Amino acid sequence: KKSRITFTCHGKASHAGFAPEKGISAIRVLSQIALELPQGRPDEISTCNIGSFIAEGSTNVVSSLAKLTFELRSLDDSNRKKLEEKIIKKSQEIAQDSLALLDVKVEDLYKHYKIDKEDEIVLKAKKAIESIKLKAQITSTTGGSDANSLNSFGYKAIVLTCGYFNPH
């Protein structure tokens, strides 16, 4: 399953030259949260990534607003949920310790699916690939595709790729 978590931090604006101590920098708070977020592969079946960090403003104002988008994927939904809860709890603690407000929005973007290597659809695909003298490699990934949506609607689907690497 893939989740997008959007963190919106509300600090307190103040003049950066006259009274910076009166402000609460949303950029600083959200940066501390970003440093605590897992990146890459927190375990063998999950991936995490910060997609964006936006905090527009002037240099003479302690920033009162910053927004970060984060994605979390896992091949096991209970594992994803545990990671998600841990991430949100730690983020809320950091914001609270800094006297900032943190809005957290979680969106489930798609579900993972699992099809047995001996399933008819896999065996048919493997046979077709091998009939043109190519080697079929059956593997699982945390990538997302139309197959995620099709499987969630009850249509059995798999992904056939050309064996590319480093797609982005």
Short mmCIF file of C-alpha atoms in Angstrom, two decimals:
data_model
loop_
_atom_site.label_atom_id
_atom_site.label_comp_id
_atom_site.label_asym_id
_atom_site.label_seq_id
_atom_site.Cartn_x
_atom_site.Cartn_y
_atom_site.Cartn_z
CA LYS A 1 0.00 0.00 0.00
CA LYS A 2 1.15 3.54 -0.66
CA SER A 3 0.30 6.44 1.59
CA ARG A 4 0.98 10.12 1.10
CA ILE A 5 1.40 12.03 4.34
CA THR A 6 1.21 15.82 4.18
CA PHE A 7 2.61 17.72 7.14
CA THR A 8 1.60 21.38 7.42
CA CYS A 9 3.39 23.25 10.19
CA HIS A 10 2.01 26.49 11.60
CA GLY A 11 4.55 28.50 13.52
CA LYS A 12 4.38 32.15 14.53
CA ALA A 13 5.52 34.99 12.31
CA SER A 14 7.67 37.76 13.69
CA HIS A 15 10.14 40.23 12.28
CA ALA A 16 13.47 38.46 11.77
CA GLY A 17 15.46 41.64 12.39
CA PHE A 18 13.58 43.26 15.29
CA ALA A 19 12.14 40.32 17.24
CA PRO A 20 13.15 36.87 15.95
CA GLU A 21 12.79 35.44 19.45
CA LYS A 22 9.04 36.18 19.34
CA GLY A 23 8.56 33.89 16.35
CA ILE A 24 8.27 30.15 15.93
CA SER A 25 9.89 29.14 12.67
CA ALA A 26 7.70 26.65 10.82
CA ILE A 27 10.69 25.98 8.56
CA ARG A 28 12.91 25.05 11.47
CA VAL A 29 10.26 22.83 13.10
CA LEU A 30 9.41 21.05 9.88
CA SER A 31 13.13 20.65 9.12
CA GLN A 32 13.56 18.88 12.46
CA ILE A 33 10.64 16.62 11.55
CA ALA A 34 12.16 15.95 8.10
CA LEU A 35 15.41 14.84 9.72
CA GLU A 36 13.50 12.28 11.79
CA LEU A 37 11.55 10.82 8.87
CA PRO A 38 12.84 7.48 7.62
CA GLN A 39 14.31 7.63 4.12
CA GLY A 40 14.96 4.90 1.60
CA ARG A 41 14.25 1.44 3.00
CA PRO A 42 13.38 1.41 6.69
CA ASP A 43 12.98 -2.38 6.35
CA GLU A 44 13.14 -5.00 3.59
CA ILE A 45 9.49 -4.53 2.48
CA SER A 46 9.00 -0.77 2.78
CA THR A 47 10.20 2.46 1.20
CA CYS A 48 9.95 6.10 2.34
CA ASN A 49 10.63 9.38 0.58
CA ILE A 50 10.18 13.12 1.07
CA GLY A 51 8.65 14.44 -2.15
CA SER A 52 8.54 18.15 -1.43
CA PHE A 53 9.24 20.80 1.18
CA ILE A 54 7.64 24.17 0.55
CA ALA A 55 8.06 27.27 2.68
CA GLU A 56 7.79 30.47 0.72
CA GLY A 57 8.43 33.80 2.31
CA SER A 58 10.68 36.72 2.88
CA THR A 59 14.03 36.56 4.65
CA ASN A 60 12.99 39.31 7.07
CA VAL A 61 10.11 37.27 8.52
CA VAL A 62 10.30 34.22 10.77
CA SER A 63 8.29 31.79 8.68
CA SER A 64 4.86 30.88 10.01
CA LEU A 65 4.01 28.20 7.44
CA ALA A 66 5.80 25.23 5.91
CA LYS A 67 4.51 22.13 4.15
CA LEU A 68 6.13 18.76 3.49
CA THR A 69 4.84 15.80 1.48
CA PHE A 70 6.06 12.31 2.25
CA GLU A 71 5.30 8.89 0.88
CA LEU A 72 5.36 5.54 2.60
CA ARG A 73 5.03 2.21 0.77
CA SER A 74 4.99 -1.30 2.14
CA LEU A 75 4.17 -4.78 0.90
CA ASP A 76 2.49 -5.45 4.25
CA ASP A 77 -0.33 -3.19 5.37
CA SER A 78 0.10 -3.78 9.11
CA ASN A 79 3.80 -2.94 8.77
CA ARG A 80 2.95 0.26 6.86
CA LYS A 81 0.41 1.23 9.51
CA LYS A 82 2.96 0.76 12.33
CA LEU A 83 5.53 2.89 10.50
CA GLU A 84 2.90 5.53 9.76
CA GLU A 85 1.80 5.73 13.41
CA LYS A 86 5.41 5.96 14.63
CA ILE A 87 6.20 8.73 12.11
CA ILE A 88 3.11 10.77 13.01
CA LYS A 89 3.64 10.40 16.76
CA LYS A 90 7.29 11.54 16.56
CA SER A 91 6.36 14.46 14.28
CA GLN A 92 3.63 15.65 16.62
CA GLU A 93 6.04 15.47 19.57
CA ILE A 94 8.59 17.62 17.75
CA ALA A 95 5.97 20.22 16.83
CA GLN A 96 4.53 20.25 20.35
CA ASP A 97 7.98 20.68 21.92
CA SER A 98 8.52 23.67 19.62
CA LEU A 99 5.11 25.19 20.43
CA ALA A 100 4.10 24.90 16.76
CA LEU A 101 0.87 23.44 15.42
CA LEU A 102 1.07 20.51 13.04
CA ASP A 103 -1.68 19.35 10.69
CA VAL A 104 -1.20 15.82 9.39
CA LYS A 105 -3.18 14.50 6.44
CA VAL A 106 -2.86 10.83 5.43
CA GLU A 107 -4.07 9.68 2.02
CA ASP A 108 -4.08 6.03 0.98
CA LEU A 109 -3.17 6.17 -2.71
CA TYR A 110 -3.29 2.50 -3.62
CA LYS A 111 -3.20 -0.97 -2.12
CA HIS A 112 -0.53 -3.56 -2.66
CA TYR A 113 -1.40 -6.91 -4.15
CA LYS A 114 0.16 -10.33 -4.12
CA ILE A 115 -0.20 -12.98 -6.79
CA ASP A 116 1.36 -16.40 -6.29
CA LYS A 117 4.20 -17.34 -8.67
CA GLU A 118 2.23 -20.45 -9.64
CA ASP A 119 -0.96 -18.53 -10.45
CA GLU A 120 -2.36 -19.09 -13.95
CA ILE A 121 -1.81 -15.46 -15.03
CA VAL A 122 1.87 -15.61 -14.03
CA LEU A 123 2.44 -18.96 -15.69
CA LYS A 124 0.80 -17.76 -18.94
CA ALA A 125 2.95 -14.63 -19.01
CA LYS A 126 6.08 -16.65 -18.27
CA LYS A 127 5.27 -19.12 -21.06
CA ALA A 128 4.69 -16.28 -23.57
CA ILE A 129 7.97 -14.59 -22.63
CA GLU A 130 9.95 -17.82 -22.87
CA SER A 131 8.31 -18.64 -26.24
CA ILE A 132 10.24 -15.72 -27.77
CA LYS A 133 13.50 -16.91 -26.22
CA LEU A 134 13.61 -14.40 -23.36
CA LYS A 135 14.15 -15.20 -19.70
CA ALA A 136 11.19 -14.47 -17.44
CA GLN A 137 12.11 -13.13 -14.02
CA ILE A 138 9.33 -13.06 -11.44
CA THR A 139 9.84 -10.56 -8.66
CA SER A 140 7.96 -8.33 -6.26
CA THR A 141 8.49 -4.58 -5.89
CA THR A 142 7.09 -1.64 -3.97
CA GLY A 143 6.44 0.17 -7.25
CA GLY A 144 2.95 1.23 -8.25
CA SER A 145 1.04 0.76 -11.49
CA ASP A 146 -2.41 0.31 -12.98
CA ALA A 147 -2.19 -3.30 -11.77
CA ASN A 148 -2.61 -2.03 -8.19
CA SER A 149 -5.93 -0.42 -9.09
CA LEU A 150 -7.12 -3.32 -11.25
CA ASN A 151 -6.40 -5.85 -8.49
CA SER A 152 -8.18 -3.69 -5.91
CA PHE A 153 -11.30 -3.85 -8.13
CA GLY A 154 -11.07 -7.63 -8.38
CA TYR A 155 -9.37 -7.89 -11.80
CA LYS A 156 -6.27 -10.02 -11.59
CA ALA A 157 -3.40 -8.15 -13.24
CA ILE A 158 0.39 -8.28 -13.22
CA VAL A 159 3.05 -5.92 -14.52
CA LEU A 160 5.28 -6.91 -17.43
CA THR A 161 8.36 -4.75 -17.76
CA CYS A 162 11.35 -4.63 -20.04
CA GLY A 163 13.86 -4.90 -17.24
CA TYR A 164 14.70 -1.22 -16.90
CA PHE A 165 16.77 0.17 -14.04
CA ASN A 166 16.94 3.63 -12.44
CA PRO A 167 13.64 4.85 -13.92
CA HIS A 168 13.68 8.33 -12.39
#
